[in-house]
XYZ file of C-alpha atoms in Angstrom:
636
model
C 53.083 -68.446 30.507
C 52.860 -67.357 34.133
C 50.074 -69.065 36.023
C 47.088 -66.246 36.277
C 48.977 -64.051 33.713
C 46.650 -61.387 32.270
C 43.670 -62.783 34.509
C 40.861 -60.157 34.589
C 41.962 -56.845 35.595
C 40.878 -54.309 38.019
C 39.651 -50.960 36.899
C 42.458 -48.709 38.459
C 41.028 -46.151 40.580
C 37.471 -47.753 39.921
C 37.543 -46.140 36.030
C 35.864 -48.470 33.693
C 37.210 -48.000 29.908
C 34.137 -48.974 28.183
C 31.701 -46.738 30.348
C 33.998 -44.030 30.094
C 34.386 -44.321 26.581
C 30.726 -44.858 25.774
C 30.013 -41.716 27.610
C 32.585 -39.531 25.820
C 31.064 -40.812 22.443
C 27.666 -40.217 23.464
C 28.633 -36.637 24.703
C 30.636 -35.933 21.658
C 33.508 -34.351 23.871
C 37.097 -36.276 23.842
C 37.596 -37.699 27.095
C 39.631 -35.864 29.964
C 40.967 -37.853 32.879
C 40.369 -36.582 36.247
C 42.403 -38.855 38.007
C 45.834 -37.733 35.570
C 44.797 -34.562 34.276
C 46.800 -32.558 31.589
C 48.063 -30.222 34.365
C 51.697 -29.787 36.351
C 50.414 -32.175 39.250
C 51.064 -34.879 36.802
C 54.467 -34.259 35.377
C 55.986 -33.106 38.856
C 55.367 -33.985 42.335
C 58.119 -31.862 44.009
C 58.090 -28.818 41.861
C 55.959 -26.792 39.654
C 56.220 -27.575 35.513
C 57.919 -25.331 33.200
C 55.698 -22.505 31.678
C 56.913 -23.729 28.017
C 55.427 -27.293 28.478
C 51.909 -27.326 26.440
C 49.669 -30.434 26.644
C 48.210 -31.432 23.286
C 46.240 -34.385 21.749
C 48.023 -36.182 18.888
C 46.064 -34.750 16.489
C 47.361 -31.640 17.447
C 51.032 -32.880 17.354
C 50.968 -34.755 13.792
C 48.674 -35.058 11.011
C 46.994 -38.298 10.467
C 47.792 -39.686 14.005
C 48.188 -43.665 14.865
C 48.351 -45.711 17.720
C 50.727 -47.992 15.702
C 52.526 -47.340 12.411
C 53.608 -50.621 10.858
C 53.083 -52.331 14.158
C 55.249 -52.563 17.441
C 59.021 -52.155 17.071
C 62.040 -51.041 19.051
C 62.050 -47.993 17.066
C 58.886 -47.010 18.795
C 60.682 -46.123 22.122
C 63.233 -43.123 22.156
C 63.835 -41.654 25.512
C 62.866 -37.995 26.186
C 64.113 -35.649 28.868
C 62.726 -38.019 31.573
C 65.404 -40.252 33.299
C 63.581 -43.361 32.667
C 65.730 -45.378 30.337
C 64.887 -48.491 32.989
C 61.375 -47.983 31.530
C 62.381 -47.388 27.992
C 64.379 -50.596 27.691
C 61.700 -52.925 29.127
C 59.065 -51.354 27.165
C 61.517 -51.964 23.955
C 61.550 -55.722 25.309
C 57.787 -55.881 25.067
C 57.642 -54.407 21.824
C 59.324 -57.333 20.226
C 56.962 -59.838 21.969
C 53.624 -59.490 20.072
C 51.987 -62.199 22.597
C 52.800 -59.820 25.455
C 51.944 -57.046 23.910
C 48.247 -57.810 23.200
C 47.854 -58.802 26.758
C 49.130 -55.169 27.784
C 47.315 -53.437 25.378
C 43.782 -54.973 25.137
C 41.492 -54.509 22.247
C 44.530 -53.037 20.273
C 42.555 -53.181 16.645
C 39.724 -51.097 18.599
C 41.919 -48.581 20.018
C 43.504 -47.335 16.767
C 42.769 -44.364 15.140
C 40.493 -45.576 11.861
C 38.974 -43.485 9.444
C 35.765 -45.327 9.418
C 35.591 -45.056 13.298
C 36.262 -41.201 13.281
C 32.835 -40.407 14.985
C 33.588 -43.033 17.329
C 37.104 -41.665 18.511
C 37.030 -40.724 22.153
C 40.465 -39.731 22.928
C 40.578 -42.569 25.717
C 43.024 -45.744 25.889
C 43.806 -48.388 28.448
C 46.730 -50.623 29.079
C 47.157 -53.197 31.697
C 49.721 -53.668 34.351
C 50.568 -55.869 36.778
C 50.640 -54.195 40.346
C 51.486 -56.281 43.731
C 49.669 -59.558 42.521
C 46.777 -57.922 40.779
C 46.260 -57.069 37.143
C 44.924 -53.423 36.729
C 43.472 -51.789 33.914
C 44.725 -48.283 33.595
C 42.756 -45.421 31.583
C 44.393 -42.452 30.416
C 43.152 -39.668 27.983
C 45.425 -38.694 24.948
C 46.960 -35.394 26.420
C 50.601 -35.599 26.111
C 53.227 -32.734 27.219
C 55.190 -31.125 24.475
C 57.560 -28.335 24.047
C 57.586 -26.410 20.853
C 55.304 -28.790 19.370
C 57.392 -32.213 20.068
C 56.661 -34.801 22.604
C 59.292 -34.222 25.523
C 59.126 -37.745 27.034
C 59.295 -41.183 25.241
C 58.494 -40.789 21.284
C 58.367 -43.016 18.312
C 60.880 -42.603 15.319
C 57.693 -42.203 13.313
C 56.093 -38.877 14.483
C 52.509 -39.734 14.009
C 53.164 -43.148 16.088
C 51.489 -42.482 19.808
C 51.365 -46.047 21.424
C 54.752 -45.624 23.416
C 53.930 -42.476 24.467
C 50.670 -43.315 25.833
C 52.180 -46.486 27.551
C 54.497 -44.301 29.344
C 51.765 -41.843 30.446
C 49.610 -44.898 31.985
C 52.647 -46.090 33.816
C 53.113 -42.619 34.886
C 49.746 -42.565 36.227
C 49.938 -45.784 38.598
C 52.758 -43.565 40.486
C 51.068 -40.166 40.271
C 53.221 -38.172 38.280
C 55.930 -38.531 35.176
C 58.869 -37.540 37.899
C 57.967 -40.458 39.953
C 59.376 -42.515 36.873
C 63.270 -40.882 37.464
C 65.537 -43.919 38.150
C 64.399 -47.285 38.428
C 65.418 -50.996 37.557
C 64.203 -52.462 34.047
C 63.134 -55.736 35.873
C 60.666 -53.907 38.064
C 59.137 -52.455 34.704
C 58.993 -55.922 33.045
C 57.414 -57.439 35.786
C 54.927 -54.649 35.764
C 54.031 -55.272 31.941
C 53.944 -59.275 32.366
C 53.544 -60.325 35.880
C 56.755 -62.333 35.675
C 59.319 -62.891 38.315
C 62.323 -60.211 38.256
C 65.847 -61.542 39.043
C 68.806 -59.353 39.517
C 72.325 -60.433 38.885
C 75.420 -58.536 39.985
C 78.063 -59.524 37.249
C 80.855 -59.644 39.679
C 78.823 -62.588 41.447
C 79.649 -64.748 38.178
C 82.857 -63.484 36.744
C 85.703 -64.487 39.483
C 85.714 -67.871 38.061
C 85.612 -69.663 34.355
C 82.990 -71.975 35.739
C 80.575 -69.132 37.325
C 81.195 -67.226 33.948
C 80.174 -70.150 32.207
C 76.930 -70.741 34.525
C 76.073 -67.200 33.784
C 76.064 -67.780 30.036
C 73.804 -70.762 30.322
C 71.349 -68.601 32.224
C 71.025 -65.955 29.948
C 70.954 -68.316 27.229
C 68.210 -70.541 28.661
C 66.336 -67.340 29.761
C 66.407 -66.254 26.277
C 65.285 -69.354 25.106
C 62.276 -69.681 27.362
C 60.743 -66.052 26.370
C 62.552 -64.148 29.516
C 63.170 -60.635 28.921
C 66.799 -59.516 29.996
C 68.576 -56.075 30.001
C 72.226 -54.979 31.182
C 73.480 -51.938 32.724
C 76.575 -50.213 33.843
C 76.569 -48.771 37.490
C 77.220 -44.735 37.675
C 77.751 -42.590 40.668
C 75.966 -39.215 40.860
C 77.836 -37.258 38.058
C 78.803 -40.340 35.936
C 74.882 -40.868 35.223
C 74.685 -40.643 31.604
C 78.279 -40.474 30.903
C 79.470 -42.133 27.731
C 82.587 -44.489 28.197
C 85.483 -44.996 25.442
C 83.668 -48.212 24.034
C 80.689 -45.998 23.428
C 78.196 -47.200 26.084
C 76.451 -45.098 28.302
C 76.702 -45.367 32.437
C 73.499 -45.516 34.284
C 71.516 -46.817 31.090
C 69.689 -50.137 30.796
C 70.466 -51.862 27.250
C 68.236 -54.776 26.213
C 69.226 -58.153 25.871
C 67.843 -59.294 22.819
C 69.874 -62.636 21.702
C 72.512 -64.834 23.546
C 73.952 -67.251 20.808
C 77.187 -69.474 20.255
C 78.402 -68.074 16.739
C 80.359 -70.120 14.156
C 83.481 -68.947 13.102
C 85.334 -69.703 9.693
C 84.476 -69.849 6.555
C 84.713 -72.332 3.575
C 84.003 -75.984 3.305
C 87.522 -76.822 4.530
C 86.813 -74.934 7.630
C 83.371 -76.464 8.272
C 83.886 -79.604 10.423
C 86.571 -77.479 12.131
C 84.618 -74.563 13.198
C 85.512 -72.538 16.354
C 82.240 -71.266 18.358
C 82.295 -67.668 20.125
C 79.954 -66.765 22.784
C 78.066 -63.468 21.749
C 75.473 -60.953 22.939
C 73.167 -58.737 21.227
C 72.330 -55.489 23.001
C 70.372 -52.489 22.115
C 70.180 -49.042 23.474
C 66.952 -47.342 24.105
C 68.394 -43.996 22.775
C 69.474 -45.518 19.711
C 72.179 -44.545 17.741
C 74.850 -44.612 20.468
C 76.432 -48.033 20.102
C 79.685 -50.361 21.437
C 82.721 -49.145 19.498
C 84.801 -52.268 20.523
C 84.937 -55.638 19.143
C 82.162 -57.340 16.740
C 80.677 -53.610 16.829
C 79.026 -52.727 13.459
C 81.485 -52.866 10.439
C 84.146 -54.195 12.650
C 87.205 -56.570 11.124
C 85.760 -59.468 13.520
C 82.822 -60.052 11.514
C 84.956 -61.225 8.525
C 85.555 -64.351 10.334
C 81.603 -65.149 9.956
C 80.295 -66.380 6.753
C 77.413 -64.240 4.986
C 75.060 -67.258 5.605
C 75.462 -66.610 9.151
C 75.516 -62.882 9.137
C 72.108 -63.339 7.107
C 70.948 -65.694 9.862
C 71.713 -63.295 12.778
C 70.208 -60.318 10.994
C 73.581 -58.525 11.036
C 73.321 -54.782 9.608
C 75.443 -51.715 9.740
C 72.931 -49.278 10.572
C 73.286 -46.759 13.224
C 70.344 -47.937 14.851
C 71.771 -48.689 18.786
C 71.178 -52.377 18.473
C 74.960 -54.182 18.689
C 76.790 -57.517 18.999
C 79.691 -57.888 21.398
C 81.602 -60.932 22.786
C 80.107 -62.364 26.021
C 83.480 -61.675 27.733
C 83.494 -58.008 26.935
C 79.641 -58.098 27.918
C 80.762 -59.070 31.373
C 83.581 -56.947 31.359
C 81.609 -53.882 30.604
C 78.139 -54.362 32.303
C 77.856 -54.442 35.830
C 74.452 -55.851 36.581
C 71.614 -57.712 34.674
C 67.986 -57.497 35.110
C 66.042 -60.542 34.163
C 62.198 -61.020 33.854
C 61.077 -64.761 33.954
C 58.172 -65.637 32.101
C 57.608 -68.699 34.102
C 56.009 -71.813 32.162
C 52.946 -73.224 34.399
C 51.384 -74.932 31.602
C 50.606 -78.362 31.642
C 50.258 -78.588 27.966
C 53.903 -77.700 27.464
C 57.005 -79.626 25.626
C 59.235 -77.180 28.115
C 59.889 -77.695 31.757
C 56.412 -77.283 33.477
C 56.843 -75.249 36.689
C 54.276 -75.568 39.806
C 53.689 -72.370 41.669
C 52.429 -71.388 44.946
C 51.661 -67.808 45.392
C 50.733 -65.713 48.400
C 49.503 -61.913 48.601
C 49.864 -60.751 52.198
C 50.775 -57.887 54.194
C 52.965 -56.955 57.177
C 50.727 -55.610 59.729
C 50.367 -55.032 63.682
C 51.111 -58.474 65.199
C 52.105 -59.724 61.947
C 55.881 -58.163 60.987
C 58.253 -59.557 63.351
C 61.419 -58.825 61.440
C 63.895 -61.429 60.479
C 65.109 -64.888 61.840
C 67.118 -62.844 64.789
C 64.490 -61.015 66.128
C 62.403 -62.000 69.135
C 59.146 -61.690 67.411
C 60.234 -63.633 64.255
C 57.525 -66.265 64.174
C 54.799 -63.407 64.330
C 55.558 -63.013 60.723
C 53.477 -64.622 57.884
C 54.030 -68.552 57.312
C 53.417 -70.483 54.117
C 54.109 -74.275 54.272
C 54.862 -76.226 51.349
C 56.296 -79.842 50.231
C 59.415 -80.862 48.375
C 58.452 -84.330 46.790
C 61.445 -84.928 44.923
C 64.555 -86.223 46.476
C 66.065 -82.556 45.689
C 64.414 -79.645 43.975
C 65.952 -76.573 42.795
C 63.193 -73.740 44.185
C 62.624 -70.652 42.666
C 61.497 -67.839 45.158
C 60.251 -64.292 44.313
C 59.487 -61.806 47.326
C 57.881 -58.653 46.146
C 56.830 -55.754 48.398
C 54.527 -52.784 47.246
C 56.279 -50.226 45.194
C 56.501 -47.116 47.116
C 57.429 -45.032 43.925
C 54.089 -43.193 44.371
C 54.672 -42.934 47.860
C 57.536 -40.446 47.413
C 54.972 -37.678 47.247
C 55.332 -36.250 50.627
C 54.054 -38.519 53.257
C 55.305 -41.820 51.729
C 58.097 -44.012 52.780
C 61.241 -45.713 51.399
C 61.498 -49.432 50.353
C 61.828 -51.765 53.308
C 64.671 -54.229 53.524
C 63.004 -57.392 52.666
C 63.726 -61.156 52.645
C 62.912 -64.456 53.843
C 63.708 -67.738 55.996
C 62.896 -71.073 55.014
C 62.550 -73.551 58.393
C 61.904 -77.383 58.508
C 58.574 -77.957 60.261
C 56.427 -80.918 61.259
C 55.615 -83.560 58.386
C 51.855 -82.785 59.234
C 52.369 -79.109 59.945
C 48.522 -77.260 59.287
C 48.665 -74.474 61.768
C 51.274 -71.961 62.562
C 54.517 -72.490 64.046
C 55.358 -71.273 67.648
C 58.722 -72.685 68.063
C 61.914 -72.599 65.716
C 62.874 -75.655 63.851
C 66.053 -75.841 62.039
C 66.528 -73.243 59.552
C 67.752 -74.492 55.989
C 68.153 -71.031 54.307
C 68.052 -67.426 54.764
C 68.206 -65.146 51.996
C 70.174 -61.927 51.389
C 68.076 -58.671 52.624
C 68.041 -56.107 50.085
C 66.155 -52.500 49.738
C 64.505 -53.302 46.648
C 60.934 -53.998 45.594
C 61.781 -57.433 44.672
C 64.378 -60.125 45.849
C 65.065 -63.826 43.714
C 66.737 -66.621 44.796
C 67.464 -70.209 43.612
C 67.439 -72.790 46.792
C 67.921 -76.455 46.603
C 65.820 -78.189 49.171
C 65.933 -81.869 49.963
C 62.630 -83.888 50.141
C 60.465 -82.718 53.346
C 57.965 -80.134 54.717
C 59.025 -76.839 55.043
C 57.909 -73.259 56.184
C 59.076 -70.247 54.647
C 58.612 -66.634 56.465
C 58.702 -63.820 54.176
C 59.761 -60.698 56.211
C 61.488 -57.424 56.650
C 65.078 -57.048 58.216
C 63.768 -54.939 61.256
C 60.681 -55.785 62.948
C 57.247 -53.404 62.909
C 57.691 -52.396 59.192
C 54.467 -52.619 57.630
C 53.427 -53.088 53.749
C 52.112 -55.454 51.541
C 53.794 -58.180 49.436
C 53.458 -61.080 46.797
C 55.528 -64.185 47.500
C 55.847 -66.733 44.504
C 57.592 -70.068 44.491
C 58.166 -72.266 41.706
C 58.609 -76.453 41.879
C 59.183 -79.037 39.907
C 56.200 -80.955 41.388
C 53.305 -79.651 43.459
C 54.055 -78.129 46.676
C 50.960 -78.148 48.306
C 51.429 -74.311 48.939
C 49.280 -72.646 51.549
C 49.540 -69.919 54.280
C 49.126 -70.891 57.693
C 46.300 -68.716 59.310
C 45.248 -70.317 62.629
C 47.523 -70.932 65.627
C 45.521 -74.061 66.587
C 42.590 -75.965 65.326
C 39.581 -73.397 65.320
C 36.405 -74.525 66.899
C 34.172 -76.953 65.341
C 31.314 -75.464 63.413
C 28.767 -77.835 64.623
C 27.010 -77.068 67.957
C 26.538 -80.691 68.962
C 28.093 -82.153 72.095
C 29.602 -85.013 69.750
C 31.871 -81.920 68.161
C 34.272 -81.097 70.639
C 37.294 -79.051 70.009
C 40.938 -80.407 70.877
C 41.996 -80.167 74.409
C 45.611 -80.947 74.129
C 48.624 -81.415 71.772
C 51.475 -83.911 71.324
C 54.588 -83.155 69.491
C 56.801 -86.338 68.587
C 59.808 -86.348 67.099
C 60.893 -89.634 65.431
C 64.779 -89.813 65.946
C 66.243 -92.933 64.846
C 65.674 -96.755 65.641
C 68.401 -99.415 66.112
C 68.970 -103.126 65.465
C 65.648 -103.601 63.715
C 64.821 -107.177 62.628
C 65.725 -107.853 58.873
C 62.655 -110.021 57.288
C 65.196 -110.488 54.253
C 68.459 -111.727 54.980
C 70.159 -111.026 51.598
C 68.708 -107.452 51.702
C 68.761 -104.556 54.808
C 65.111 -103.277 55.272
C 63.816 -99.849 53.879
C 62.745 -98.619 57.247
C 59.605 -95.959 57.927
C 57.184 -95.306 60.708
C 53.694 -94.893 60.848
C 52.167 -92.797 63.724
C 48.748 -93.403 64.841
C 46.496 -90.788 67.066
C 43.137 -90.620 67.169
C 42.530 -92.237 63.966
C 45.023 -89.975 62.176
C 47.734 -91.612 60.506
C 51.194 -89.702 59.683
C 54.049 -91.517 58.005
C 57.947 -90.653 58.214
C 59.898 -90.820 54.819
C 61.607 -94.243 53.848
C 65.203 -94.599 54.981
C 67.115 -96.891 52.671
C 69.098 -100.289 53.242
C 69.789 -99.907 57.129
C 68.672 -101.648 60.321
C 69.820 -98.164 61.947
C 67.848 -95.577 60.485
C 67.736 -91.972 61.250
C 64.833 -89.421 60.554
C 64.786 -86.570 62.993
C 61.373 -86.014 61.618
C 58.829 -84.148 63.575
C 54.876 -84.383 63.899
C 52.228 -82.468 66.104
C 48.594 -84.148 67.134
C 45.877 -82.314 68.287
C 43.695 -84.386 70.709
C 40.344 -84.427 72.096
C 40.427 -88.063 73.477
C 43.934 -88.736 74.871
C 44.008 -91.915 73.665
C 47.511 -93.926 73.755
C 49.431 -93.189 70.225
C 50.833 -95.920 68.615
C 54.204 -95.930 66.604
C 54.481 -98.545 64.086
C 57.869 -99.518 61.961
C 57.434 -100.972 58.587
C 59.949 -102.212 55.499
C 59.010 -100.705 52.434
C 58.080 -102.923 49.649
C 57.008 -102.878 46.162
C 54.052 -105.147 46.853
C 53.451 -105.626 50.799
C 55.306 -103.907 53.457
C 56.888 -105.935 56.235
C 55.963 -105.153 59.954
C 59.156 -104.680 61.889
C 57.840 -103.727 65.350
C 55.750 -101.202 67.199
C 55.576 -98.978 70.561
C 53.209 -97.449 72.295
C 52.859 -93.824 74.016
C 50.607 -94.017 76.912
C 48.989 -90.691 77.534
C 47.899 -91.672 80.997
C 51.677 -90.369 81.740
C 51.521 -87.327 79.765
C 52.854 -85.267 82.486
C 56.343 -87.184 82.180
C 56.616 -85.905 78.484
C 58.365 -82.777 78.809
C 60.660 -82.837 75.586
C 63.171 -85.104 76.595
C 64.650 -88.236 74.514
C 63.027 -91.557 75.311
C 64.427 -95.124 74.091
C 61.342 -97.363 73.599
C 61.653 -101.096 73.144
C 59.516 -102.537 70.330
C 57.263 -105.267 70.621
C 55.251 -107.344 68.208
C 51.772 -107.590 67.087
C 50.724 -108.460 70.607
C 51.949 -106.308 73.541
C 53.615 -109.728 74.968
C 55.191 -110.420 71.585
C 58.832 -109.875 71.598
C 60.547 -108.169 68.740
C 63.971 -107.179 68.311
C 64.889 -103.192 68.002
C 64.257 -99.905 69.580
C 63.016 -96.380 68.645
C 64.326 -93.337 70.264
C 61.704 -90.361 70.038
C 61.263 -86.775 71.774
C 57.858 -86.312 73.023
C 56.344 -83.494 74.321
C 52.637 -83.155 75.771
C 50.944 -79.911 76.488
C 47.512 -78.306 77.087
C 48.814 -74.910 75.522
C 47.997 -75.504 71.942
C 49.463 -72.438 70.715
C 52.871 -73.110 71.864
C 53.595 -76.156 69.591
């Protein structure tokens, strides 16, 4: 599960479920929510509600109402007159995950209608959603909009089952109205219901070669195996929305992807050892009923190639229930977009891969919204430092901005174009960067609630800048990164070392900074004539020691690694070069930077001769460095 998944939730709009329920039970009056009342304003924000819509409680809609009837299933989600198939598809995915469902719906048993608790029914329910980095507990009353006695929005196949309609109502409350749920992306709803990480895949990016296509199949198959939630859709323009294709698929609809499999073909003992496999995907239409009509659809002749045992294992039925299989090739040809919600494993007690999470909840605000890397104020953006400890690591990056769906009410704003830039930084960086080092990755920017990318990085320390495309765009964001090993991820808050907390004359603040780039060494002495050395540098400044990386098997290493020191005493800086060994390292030479000559160190490259343990002891080789000394500590 995601680190922090389903942590204690904050009462949405300050409404505490237990307190409100107790008040309702004590008063003998069913709860009516003043924050989301049974009124036109809860249905629409741009117009008045039709006069034939009537708010009713479940007991007025069906005899013996239930929260669940025979548990949760995908049949509990049938889309109504609202254009929110993206939410329907997401919720249908959740319905098949009991562990997730219990977290989204706390106290499931206590929220059920029970005959023995008839006098304790209060007409109040609560659900939990992840909203921009925090879990919120959302309370609703049980009034639901109807027309001619029937629910007009999400409804279950079973008339007296109401959990799906109440879940939709709680989600609509977050954004201010049911109308606010018109149009969206399934991944966003999945993230809200799980706290997972959303990813948008454009099919065209993976179908122009067989290699990419196979990579996509592996991504989807492993994602399903890891418990990720997936949906697929066909893009539609204007009047194409809800249009049905010749193959039975509906444009603009979000289909849940419920299985990704290699299916064996052939029957009988003779074919057992020579069976072919076909890559297959199982999907579900949230509308139910309307299904895929192409190859491998229900009852198609292709299924004759599959044994009865394999069919039974796959749960093949001929019911017109909205669920269907199709080949992966047809899946790629017909769908244009895939939404994934990764439930990233951060548990140390797991047999599958464990990821290490770094999370930053921040805000682009005045003097912290400098725009993308090409803008002059780029360095004013929020900054987060992290380490990559492996030789190479594929890092997962998710940047999510505050959902402005609720701000579609007059006076709101649209989504910003957001993205991120990763740069190299000093190997001992502890304070904000004030100059640009080499950029190693800049994401694609998008007008989306969240962007997700996989970035391959080499060992080292980096800074990531979450940004808007244009400067002066304000808003809240959540940055989440996932690594193979502990990243020591943290936000850089201060421009320079803060003043010491003690008031003693011994607690002096730093008064200058020295920035050293260890570029390379040449012609180093070799302590072992049979093997080239594995050299690294150790820089010693006022008691602080910083080591570079180790260069393997060379007498002429190149590091190009920078470090910054903040100084109080202006003592000389010593640089030692060592040969990395398993038991005891070999000394290869040293040099000193005399800070009495600090005015000469203006950021130019210098070649320094090496000497031995004593200053008069000669040593083979030299070290090339760039040194910058300054009293303006907020410039380095």
